[in-house]
Every structure is written in structure tokens, then in C-alpha cells.
Amino acid sequence: MITVLVADDQMMIREAVTRILTGRDGITVVGHAVDGADAITQATRLRPDVIVMDIRMPVLDGIAATSHICAVPTLTHTRVLVLTTFEEDE
């Protein structure tokens, strides 16, 4: 069983990713995080196999959160998948 933590500041994105993953054989969404700091807290508590991480979040962005998570010895098995929705007029 692959456990997943979904980290995104937008509730609609968290729910959409969760809906996509829920019901897939071998995948269980074990938690959600609303910002990078929360992602660190939830990852440390839940020890997921994968974190689906948004880059742009308040409090602490996904890049900084990923860096911190990768440095935690108890999370060496955790992999981070960056998934972001970013729109720019250019």
C-alpha cells in the first residue's frame, strides 16, 4: 500500500487530487496539508510514502518544505511529487 499526503493551500485542488487517488488499487490518501509548514508537521506525523506538494503556498512554500522534509532522517523513504497550478499572463 502506497500512502500519500496531499499538500496544497487550495481546498479544491486538495479535494481533486484526493478524488483522483482514492479508490486506486494500492494507494491510500492519509492526510492533507494546507501550507508548507503544515506539510512538514503532517509528514513527520504520518510518514507517507509520497507527498503531492504544491510549490506556491503561504507560510512556507513547497520548495522550502520539500528541502526540510528531505533532511528529516525518519522521512528518508518519503518521495515528493511537485504538482502545481501556476498561471501567468506572460
PDB file of N, CA and C in Angstrom:
ATOM      1  N   MET A   1       0.845  -1.184   0.000  1.00  0.00           N
ATOM      2  CA  MET A   1       0.000   0.000   0.000  1.00  0.00           C
ATOM      3  C   MET A   1       0.889   1.247   0.000  1.00  0.00           C
ATOM      4  N   ILE A   2       0.654   2.158  -0.928  1.00  0.00           N
ATOM      5  CA  ILE A   2       1.361   3.433  -1.007  1.00  0.00           C
ATOM      6  C   ILE A   2       0.515   4.470  -0.290  1.00  0.00           C
ATOM      7  N   THR A   3       1.121   5.133   0.696  1.00  0.00           N
ATOM      8  CA  THR A   3       0.408   6.168   1.428  1.00  0.00           C
ATOM      9  C   THR A   3       0.805   7.535   0.875  1.00  0.00           C
ATOM     10  N   VAL A   4      -0.196   8.439   0.790  1.00  0.00           N
ATOM     11  CA  VAL A   4       0.008   9.736   0.160  1.00  0.00           C
ATOM     12  C   VAL A   4      -0.495  10.857   1.065  1.00  0.00           C
ATOM     13  N   LEU A   5       0.296  11.923   1.133  1.00  0.00           N
ATOM     14  CA  LEU A   5      -0.095  13.167   1.783  1.00  0.00           C
ATOM     15  C   LEU A   5      -0.250  14.204   0.679  1.00  0.00           C
ATOM     16  N   VAL A   6      -1.376  14.928   0.653  1.00  0.00           N
ATOM     17  CA  VAL A   6      -1.626  15.960  -0.346  1.00  0.00           C
ATOM     18  C   VAL A   6      -1.449  17.323   0.315  1.00  0.00           C
ATOM     19  N   ALA A   7      -0.500  18.127  -0.216  1.00  0.00           N
ATOM     20  CA  ALA A   7      -0.203  19.439   0.357  1.00  0.00           C
ATOM     21  C   ALA A   7      -0.479  20.529  -0.674  1.00  0.00           C
ATOM     22  N   ASP A   8      -1.510  21.304  -0.429  1.00  0.00           N
ATOM     23  CA  ASP A   8      -1.874  22.410  -1.317  1.00  0.00           C
ATOM     24  C   ASP A   8      -2.719  23.387  -0.520  1.00  0.00           C
ATOM     25  N   ASP A   9      -2.524  24.679  -0.746  1.00  0.00           N
ATOM     26  CA  ASP A   9      -3.285  25.673   0.007  1.00  0.00           C
ATOM     27  C   ASP A   9      -4.705  25.849  -0.522  1.00  0.00           C
ATOM     28  N   GLN A  10      -4.990  25.339  -1.710  1.00  0.00           N
ATOM     29  CA  GLN A  10      -6.331  25.456  -2.271  1.00  0.00           C
ATOM     30  C   GLN A  10      -7.134  24.176  -2.007  1.00  0.00           C
ATOM     31  N   MET A  11      -8.223  24.344  -1.277  1.00  0.00           N
ATOM     32  CA  MET A  11      -9.049  23.206  -0.897  1.00  0.00           C
ATOM     33  C   MET A  11      -9.543  22.429  -2.121  1.00  0.00           C
ATOM     34  N   MET A  12      -9.907  23.132  -3.187  1.00  0.00           N
ATOM     35  CA  MET A  12     -10.424  22.450  -4.384  1.00  0.00           C
ATOM     36  C   MET A  12      -9.362  21.536  -5.000  1.00  0.00           C
ATOM     37  N   ILE A  13      -8.112  21.965  -4.984  1.00  0.00           N
ATOM     38  CA  ILE A  13      -7.028  21.144  -5.529  1.00  0.00           C
ATOM     39  C   ILE A  13      -6.796  19.932  -4.633  1.00  0.00           C
ATOM     40  N   ARG A  14      -6.760  20.153  -3.314  1.00  0.00           N
ATOM     41  CA  ARG A  14      -6.594  19.015  -2.384  1.00  0.00           C
ATOM     42  C   ARG A  14      -7.687  17.984  -2.601  1.00  0.00           C
ATOM     43  N   GLU A  15      -8.926  18.456  -2.719  1.00  0.00           N
ATOM     44  CA  GLU A  15     -10.044  17.540  -2.912  1.00  0.00           C
ATOM     45  C   GLU A  15      -9.964  16.826  -4.256  1.00  0.00           C
ATOM     46  N   ALA A  16      -9.577  17.537  -5.307  1.00  0.00           N
ATOM     47  CA  ALA A  16      -9.491  16.926  -6.639  1.00  0.00           C
ATOM     48  C   ALA A  16      -8.404  15.845  -6.677  1.00  0.00           C
ATOM     49  N   VAL A  17      -7.252  16.140  -6.129  1.00  0.00           N
ATOM     50  CA  VAL A  17      -6.167  15.147  -6.109  1.00  0.00           C
ATOM     51  C   VAL A  17      -6.587  13.939  -5.280  1.00  0.00           C
ATOM     52  N   THR A  18      -7.235  14.193  -4.160  1.00  0.00           N
ATOM     53  CA  THR A  18      -7.707  13.102  -3.310  1.00  0.00           C
ATOM     54  C   THR A  18      -8.719  12.232  -4.054  1.00  0.00           C
ATOM     55  N   ARG A  19      -9.640  12.871  -4.773  1.00  0.00           N
ATOM     56  CA  ARG A  19     -10.631  12.102  -5.548  1.00  0.00           C
ATOM     57  C   ARG A  19      -9.965  11.260  -6.627  1.00  0.00           C
ATOM     58  N   ILE A  20      -8.957  11.818  -7.284  1.00  0.00           N
ATOM     59  CA  ILE A  20      -8.253  11.073  -8.327  1.00  0.00           C
ATOM     60  C   ILE A  20      -7.567   9.842  -7.744  1.00  0.00           C
ATOM     61  N   LEU A  21      -6.953  10.001  -6.585  1.00  0.00           N
ATOM     62  CA  LEU A  21      -6.176   8.903  -5.994  1.00  0.00           C
ATOM     63  C   LEU A  21      -7.020   7.899  -5.218  1.00  0.00           C
ATOM     64  N   THR A  22      -8.116   8.358  -4.619  1.00  0.00           N
ATOM     65  CA  THR A  22      -8.959   7.481  -3.813  1.00  0.00           C
ATOM     66  C   THR A  22      -9.590   6.407  -4.688  1.00  0.00           C
ATOM     67  N   GLY A  23      -9.512   5.210  -4.230  1.00  0.00           N
ATOM     68  CA  GLY A  23     -10.092   4.099  -4.968  1.00  0.00           C
ATOM     69  C   GLY A  23      -9.124   3.423  -5.922  1.00  0.00           C
ATOM     70  N   ARG A  24      -7.950   4.006  -6.099  1.00  0.00           N
ATOM     71  CA  ARG A  24      -6.944   3.358  -6.932  1.00  0.00           C
ATOM     72  C   ARG A  24      -6.317   2.228  -6.132  1.00  0.00           C
ATOM     73  N   ASP A  25      -6.156   1.098  -6.762  1.00  0.00           N
ATOM     74  CA  ASP A  25      -5.562  -0.051  -6.083  1.00  0.00           C
ATOM     75  C   ASP A  25      -4.176   0.296  -5.565  1.00  0.00           C
ATOM     76  N   GLY A  26      -3.964   0.027  -4.303  1.00  0.00           N
ATOM     77  CA  GLY A  26      -2.648   0.184  -3.718  1.00  0.00           C
ATOM     78  C   GLY A  26      -2.297   1.587  -3.267  1.00  0.00           C
ATOM     79  N   ILE A  27      -3.251   2.533  -3.329  1.00  0.00           N
ATOM     80  CA  ILE A  27      -2.979   3.916  -2.916  1.00  0.00           C
ATOM     81  C   ILE A  27      -3.992   4.338  -1.854  1.00  0.00           C
ATOM     82  N   THR A  28      -3.488   4.946  -0.785  1.00  0.00           N
ATOM     83  CA  THR A  28      -4.344   5.491   0.263  1.00  0.00           C
ATOM     84  C   THR A  28      -3.889   6.906   0.598  1.00  0.00           C
ATOM     85  N   VAL A  29      -4.799   7.864   0.508  1.00  0.00           N
ATOM     86  CA  VAL A  29      -4.506   9.228   0.940  1.00  0.00           C
ATOM     87  C   VAL A  29      -4.678   9.256   2.454  1.00  0.00           C
ATOM     88  N   VAL A  30      -3.587   9.558   3.153  1.00  0.00           N
ATOM     89  CA  VAL A  30      -3.609   9.500   4.617  1.00  0.00           C
ATOM     90  C   VAL A  30      -3.752  10.867   5.273  1.00  0.00           C
ATOM     91  N   GLY A  31      -3.607  11.944   4.480  1.00  0.00           N
ATOM     92  CA  GLY A  31      -3.730  13.256   5.088  1.00  0.00           C
ATOM     93  C   GLY A  31      -3.610  14.380   4.094  1.00  0.00           C
ATOM     94  N   HIS A  32      -3.870  15.590   4.626  1.00  0.00           N
ATOM     95  CA  HIS A  32      -3.820  16.807   3.832  1.00  0.00           C
ATOM     96  C   HIS A  32      -3.060  17.873   4.618  1.00  0.00           C
ATOM     97  N   ALA A  33      -2.387  18.747   3.884  1.00  0.00           N
ATOM     98  CA  ALA A  33      -1.700  19.884   4.500  1.00  0.00           C
ATOM     99  C   ALA A  33      -2.098  21.142   3.746  1.00  0.00           C
ATOM    100  N   VAL A  34      -2.248  22.254   4.475  1.00  0.00           N
ATOM    101  CA  VAL A  34      -2.736  23.499   3.876  1.00  0.00           C
ATOM    102  C   VAL A  34      -1.629  24.491   3.542  1.00  0.00           C
ATOM    103  N   ASP A  35      -0.408  24.217   3.977  1.00  0.00           N
ATOM    104  CA  ASP A  35       0.740  25.055   3.647  1.00  0.00           C
ATOM    105  C   ASP A  35       2.010  24.243   3.899  1.00  0.00           C
ATOM    106  N   GLY A  36       3.150  24.832   3.583  1.00  0.00           N
ATOM    107  CA  GLY A  36       4.405  24.102   3.711  1.00  0.00           C
ATOM    108  C   GLY A  36       4.744  23.691   5.134  1.00  0.00           C
ATOM    109  N   ALA A  37       4.478  24.576   6.083  1.00  0.00           N
ATOM    110  CA  ALA A  37       4.753  24.235   7.489  1.00  0.00           C
ATOM    111  C   ALA A  37       3.872  23.073   7.932  1.00  0.00           C
ATOM    112  N   ASP A  38       2.620  23.102   7.529  1.00  0.00           N
ATOM    113  CA  ASP A  38       1.699  22.007   7.850  1.00  0.00           C
ATOM    114  C   ASP A  38       2.146  20.713   7.167  1.00  0.00           C
ATOM    115  N   ALA A  39       2.683  20.828   5.955  1.00  0.00           N
ATOM    116  CA  ALA A  39       3.185  19.641   5.248  1.00  0.00           C
ATOM    117  C   ALA A  39       4.305  18.969   6.037  1.00  0.00           C
ATOM    118  N   ILE A  40       5.199  19.768   6.605  1.00  0.00           N
ATOM    119  CA  ILE A  40       6.284  19.216   7.421  1.00  0.00           C
ATOM    120  C   ILE A  40       5.709  18.510   8.639  1.00  0.00           C
ATOM    121  N   THR A  41       4.774  19.164   9.315  1.00  0.00           N
ATOM    122  CA  THR A  41       4.151  18.579  10.509  1.00  0.00           C
ATOM    123  C   THR A  41       3.436  17.275  10.169  1.00  0.00           C
ATOM    124  N   GLN A  42       2.620  17.307   9.112  1.00  0.00           N
ATOM    125  CA  GLN A  42       1.858  16.113   8.733  1.00  0.00           C
ATOM    126  C   GLN A  42       2.783  14.989   8.256  1.00  0.00           C
ATOM    127  N   ALA A  43       3.816  15.336   7.505  1.00  0.00           N
ATOM    128  CA  ALA A  43       4.757  14.314   7.024  1.00  0.00           C
ATOM    129  C   ALA A  43       5.470  13.643   8.183  1.00  0.00           C
ATOM    130  N   THR A  44       5.898  14.433   9.145  1.00  0.00           N
ATOM    131  CA  THR A  44       6.586  13.882  10.314  1.00  0.00           C
ATOM    132  C   THR A  44       5.661  12.970  11.107  1.00  0.00           C
ATOM    133  N   ARG A  45       4.392  13.357  11.216  1.00  0.00           N
ATOM    134  CA  ARG A  45       3.420  12.576  11.977  1.00  0.00           C
ATOM    135  C   ARG A  45       2.970  11.324  11.219  1.00  0.00           C
ATOM    136  N   LEU A  46       2.699  11.463   9.931  1.00  0.00           N
ATOM    137  CA  LEU A  46       2.095  10.372   9.154  1.00  0.00           C
ATOM    138  C   LEU A  46       3.110   9.481   8.439  1.00  0.00           C
ATOM    139  N   ARG A  47       4.295  10.006   8.169  1.00  0.00           N
ATOM    140  CA  ARG A  47       5.350   9.291   7.437  1.00  0.00           C
ATOM    141  C   ARG A  47       4.827   8.647   6.145  1.00  0.00           C
ATOM    142  N   PRO A  48       4.292   9.476   5.236  1.00  0.00           N
ATOM    143  CA  PRO A  48       3.750   8.931   3.987  1.00  0.00           C
ATOM    144  C   PRO A  48       4.861   8.458   3.048  1.00  0.00           C
ATOM    145  N   ASP A  49       4.487   7.620   2.113  1.00  0.00           N
ATOM    146  CA  ASP A  49       5.429   7.188   1.083  1.00  0.00           C
ATOM    147  C   ASP A  49       5.655   8.293   0.058  1.00  0.00           C
ATOM    148  N   VAL A  50       4.585   9.038  -0.244  1.00  0.00           N
ATOM    149  CA  VAL A  50       4.633  10.094  -1.256  1.00  0.00           C
ATOM    150  C   VAL A  50       3.919  11.328  -0.729  1.00  0.00           C
ATOM    151  N   ILE A  51       4.464  12.506  -1.050  1.00  0.00           N
ATOM    152  CA  ILE A  51       3.783  13.764  -0.784  1.00  0.00           C
ATOM    153  C   ILE A  51       3.555  14.439  -2.128  1.00  0.00           C
ATOM    154  N   VAL A  52       2.300  14.754  -2.438  1.00  0.00           N
ATOM    155  CA  VAL A  52       1.976  15.560  -3.612  1.00  0.00           C
ATOM    156  C   VAL A  52       2.011  17.000  -3.113  1.00  0.00           C
ATOM    157  N   MET A  53       3.017  17.758  -3.560  1.00  0.00           N
ATOM    158  CA  MET A  53       3.333  19.064  -2.981  1.00  0.00           C
ATOM    159  C   MET A  53       3.154  20.199  -3.979  1.00  0.00           C
ATOM    160  N   ASP A  54       2.381  21.193  -3.583  1.00  0.00           N
ATOM    161  CA  ASP A  54       2.270  22.428  -4.355  1.00  0.00           C
ATOM    162  C   ASP A  54       3.507  23.275  -4.080  1.00  0.00           C
ATOM    163  N   ILE A  55       3.931  24.063  -5.051  1.00  0.00           N
ATOM    164  CA  ILE A  55       5.108  24.915  -4.853  1.00  0.00           C
ATOM    165  C   ILE A  55       4.741  26.211  -4.143  1.00  0.00           C
ATOM    166  N   ARG A  56       3.685  26.855  -4.603  1.00  0.00           N
ATOM    167  CA  ARG A  56       3.305  28.164  -4.056  1.00  0.00           C
ATOM    168  C   ARG A  56       2.242  27.996  -2.982  1.00  0.00           C
ATOM    169  N   MET A  57       2.689  28.158  -1.727  1.00  0.00           N
ATOM    170  CA  MET A  57       1.771  28.078  -0.588  1.00  0.00           C
ATOM    171  C   MET A  57       2.180  29.133   0.429  1.00  0.00           C
ATOM    172  N   PRO A  58       1.237  29.564   1.259  1.00  0.00           N
ATOM    173  CA  PRO A  58       1.576  30.533   2.297  1.00  0.00           C
ATOM    174  C   PRO A  58       2.377  29.882   3.431  1.00  0.00           C
ATOM    175  N   VAL A  59       2.866  30.697   4.317  1.00  0.00           N
ATOM    176  CA  VAL A  59       3.632  30.324   5.496  1.00  0.00           C
ATOM    177  C   VAL A  59       5.010  29.798   5.096  1.00  0.00           C
ATOM    178  N   LEU A  60       5.051  28.728   4.328  1.00  0.00           N
ATOM    179  CA  LEU A  60       6.302  28.143   3.850  1.00  0.00           C
ATOM    180  C   LEU A  60       5.997  27.514   2.498  1.00  0.00           C
ATOM    181  N   ASP A  61       6.768  27.879   1.471  1.00  0.00           N
ATOM    182  CA  ASP A  61       6.455  27.339   0.144  1.00  0.00           C
ATOM    183  C   ASP A  61       6.869  25.871   0.023  1.00  0.00           C
ATOM    184  N   GLY A  62       6.410  25.241  -1.047  1.00  0.00           N
ATOM    185  CA  GLY A  62       6.653  23.815  -1.236  1.00  0.00           C
ATOM    186  C   GLY A  62       8.115  23.450  -1.426  1.00  0.00           C
ATOM    187  N   ILE A  63       8.901  24.351  -2.012  1.00  0.00           N
ATOM    188  CA  ILE A  63      10.331  24.085  -2.204  1.00  0.00           C
ATOM    189  C   ILE A  63      11.038  24.024  -0.851  1.00  0.00           C
ATOM    190  N   ALA A  64      10.777  25.008  -0.002  1.00  0.00           N
ATOM    191  CA  ALA A  64      11.395  25.019   1.333  1.00  0.00           C
ATOM    192  C   ALA A  64      10.904  23.836   2.165  1.00  0.00           C
ATOM    193  N   ALA A  65       9.621  23.531   2.069  1.00  0.00           N
ATOM    194  CA  ALA A  65       9.074  22.400   2.820  1.00  0.00           C
ATOM    195  C   ALA A  65       9.713  21.095   2.351  1.00  0.00           C
ATOM    196  N   THR A  66       9.876  20.945   1.038  1.00  0.00           N
ATOM    197  CA  THR A  66      10.499  19.734   0.493  1.00  0.00           C
ATOM    198  C   THR A  66      11.932  19.603   0.981  1.00  0.00           C
ATOM    199  N   SER A  67      12.660  20.701   0.978  1.00  0.00           N
ATOM    200  CA  SER A  67      14.048  20.691   1.470  1.00  0.00           C
ATOM    201  C   SER A  67      14.104  20.229   2.919  1.00  0.00           C
ATOM    202  N   HIS A  68      13.206  20.741   3.726  1.00  0.00           N
ATOM    203  CA  HIS A  68      13.178  20.356   5.138  1.00  0.00           C
ATOM    204  C   HIS A  68      12.805  18.878   5.291  1.00  0.00           C
ATOM    205  N   ILE A  69      11.797  18.445   4.572  1.00  0.00           N
ATOM    206  CA  ILE A  69      11.337  17.057   4.662  1.00  0.00           C
ATOM    207  C   ILE A  69      12.445  16.092   4.258  1.00  0.00           C
ATOM    208  N   CYS A  70      13.183  16.434   3.203  1.00  0.00           N
ATOM    209  CA  CYS A  70      14.274  15.567   2.730  1.00  0.00           C
ATOM    210  C   CYS A  70      15.418  15.467   3.734  1.00  0.00           C
ATOM    211  N   ALA A  71      15.500  16.419   4.650  1.00  0.00           N
ATOM    212  CA  ALA A  71      16.566  16.424   5.654  1.00  0.00           C
ATOM    213  C   ALA A  71      16.187  15.680   6.937  1.00  0.00           C
ATOM    214  N   VAL A  72      14.930  15.265   7.064  1.00  0.00           N
ATOM    215  CA  VAL A  72      14.468  14.574   8.271  1.00  0.00           C
ATOM    216  C   VAL A  72      14.829  13.089   8.165  1.00  0.00           C
ATOM    217  N   PRO A  73      15.640  12.574   9.076  1.00  0.00           N
ATOM    218  CA  PRO A  73      16.083  11.178   8.986  1.00  0.00           C
ATOM    219  C   PRO A  73      14.949  10.147   8.947  1.00  0.00           C
ATOM    220  N   THR A  74      13.856  10.408   9.627  1.00  0.00           N
ATOM    221  CA  THR A  74      12.761   9.435   9.644  1.00  0.00           C
ATOM    222  C   THR A  74      11.911   9.479   8.373  1.00  0.00           C
ATOM    223  N   LEU A  75      12.223  10.412   7.470  1.00  0.00           N
ATOM    224  CA  LEU A  75      11.450  10.532   6.236  1.00  0.00           C
ATOM    225  C   LEU A  75      12.283  10.216   4.996  1.00  0.00           C
ATOM    226  N   THR A  76      13.360   9.476   5.173  1.00  0.00           N
ATOM    227  CA  THR A  76      14.234   9.175   4.030  1.00  0.00           C
ATOM    228  C   THR A  76      13.529   8.349   2.960  1.00  0.00           C
ATOM    229  N   HIS A  77      12.500   7.611   3.327  1.00  0.00           N
ATOM    230  CA  HIS A  77      11.760   6.813   2.337  1.00  0.00           C
ATOM    231  C   HIS A  77      10.708   7.640   1.602  1.00  0.00           C
ATOM    232  N   THR A  78      10.362   8.814   2.110  1.00  0.00           N
ATOM    233  CA  THR A  78       9.306   9.640   1.532  1.00  0.00           C
ATOM    234  C   THR A  78       9.796  10.328   0.265  1.00  0.00           C
ATOM    235  N   ARG A  79       8.984  10.266  -0.783  1.00  0.00           N
ATOM    236  CA  ARG A  79       9.279  10.930  -2.048  1.00  0.00           C
ATOM    237  C   ARG A  79       8.296  12.076  -2.228  1.00  0.00           C
ATOM    238  N   VAL A  80       8.767  13.169  -2.832  1.00  0.00           N
ATOM    239  CA  VAL A  80       7.920  14.340  -3.049  1.00  0.00           C
ATOM    240  C   VAL A  80       7.673  14.508  -4.543  1.00  0.00           C
ATOM    241  N   LEU A  81       6.405  14.589  -4.891  1.00  0.00           N
ATOM    242  CA  LEU A  81       5.979  14.845  -6.263  1.00  0.00           C
ATOM    243  C   LEU A  81       5.427  16.261  -6.301  1.00  0.00           C
ATOM    244  N   VAL A  82       6.071  17.135  -7.083  1.00  0.00           N
ATOM    245  CA  VAL A  82       5.620  18.513  -7.169  1.00  0.00           C
ATOM    246  C   VAL A  82       4.515  18.602  -8.215  1.00  0.00           C
ATOM    247  N   LEU A  83       3.386  19.109  -7.785  1.00  0.00           N
ATOM    248  CA  LEU A  83       2.238  19.305  -8.657  1.00  0.00           C
ATOM    249  C   LEU A  83       1.721  20.702  -8.363  1.00  0.00           C
ATOM    250  N   THR A  84       1.781  21.589  -9.347  1.00  0.00           N
ATOM    251  CA  THR A  84       1.377  22.958  -9.074  1.00  0.00           C
ATOM    252  C   THR A  84       0.527  23.498 -10.209  1.00  0.00           C
ATOM    253  N   THR A  85      -0.373  24.375  -9.852  1.00  0.00           N
ATOM    254  CA  THR A  85      -1.165  25.098 -10.846  1.00  0.00           C
ATOM    255  C   THR A  85      -0.685  26.543 -10.778  1.00  0.00           C
ATOM    256  N   PHE A  86      -0.058  26.980 -11.837  1.00  0.00           N
ATOM    257  CA  PHE A  86       0.514  28.317 -11.847  1.00  0.00           C
ATOM    258  C   PHE A  86       0.165  28.966 -13.166  1.00  0.00           C
ATOM    259  N   GLU A  87      -0.452  30.115 -13.092  1.00  0.00           N
ATOM    260  CA  GLU A  87      -0.849  30.821 -14.290  1.00  0.00           C
ATOM    261  C   GLU A  87      -0.227  32.205 -14.278  1.00  0.00           C
ATOM    262  N   GLU A  88       0.323  32.565 -15.412  1.00  0.00           N
ATOM    263  CA  GLU A  88       0.930  33.867 -15.550  1.00  0.00           C
ATOM    264  C   GLU A  88       0.518  34.427 -16.908  1.00  0.00           C
ATOM    265  N   ASP A  89       0.212  35.694 -16.987  1.00  0.00           N
ATOM    266  CA  ASP A  89      -0.228  36.294 -18.240  1.00  0.00           C
ATOM    267  C   ASP A  89       0.817  36.176 -19.333  1.00  0.00           C
ATOM    268  N   GLU A  90       2.078  36.223 -18.988  1.00  0.00           N
ATOM    269  CA  GLU A  90       3.147  36.092 -19.971  1.00  0.00           C
ATOM    270  C   GLU A  90       3.149  34.710 -20.524  1.00  0.00           C
TER     271      GLU A  90
END
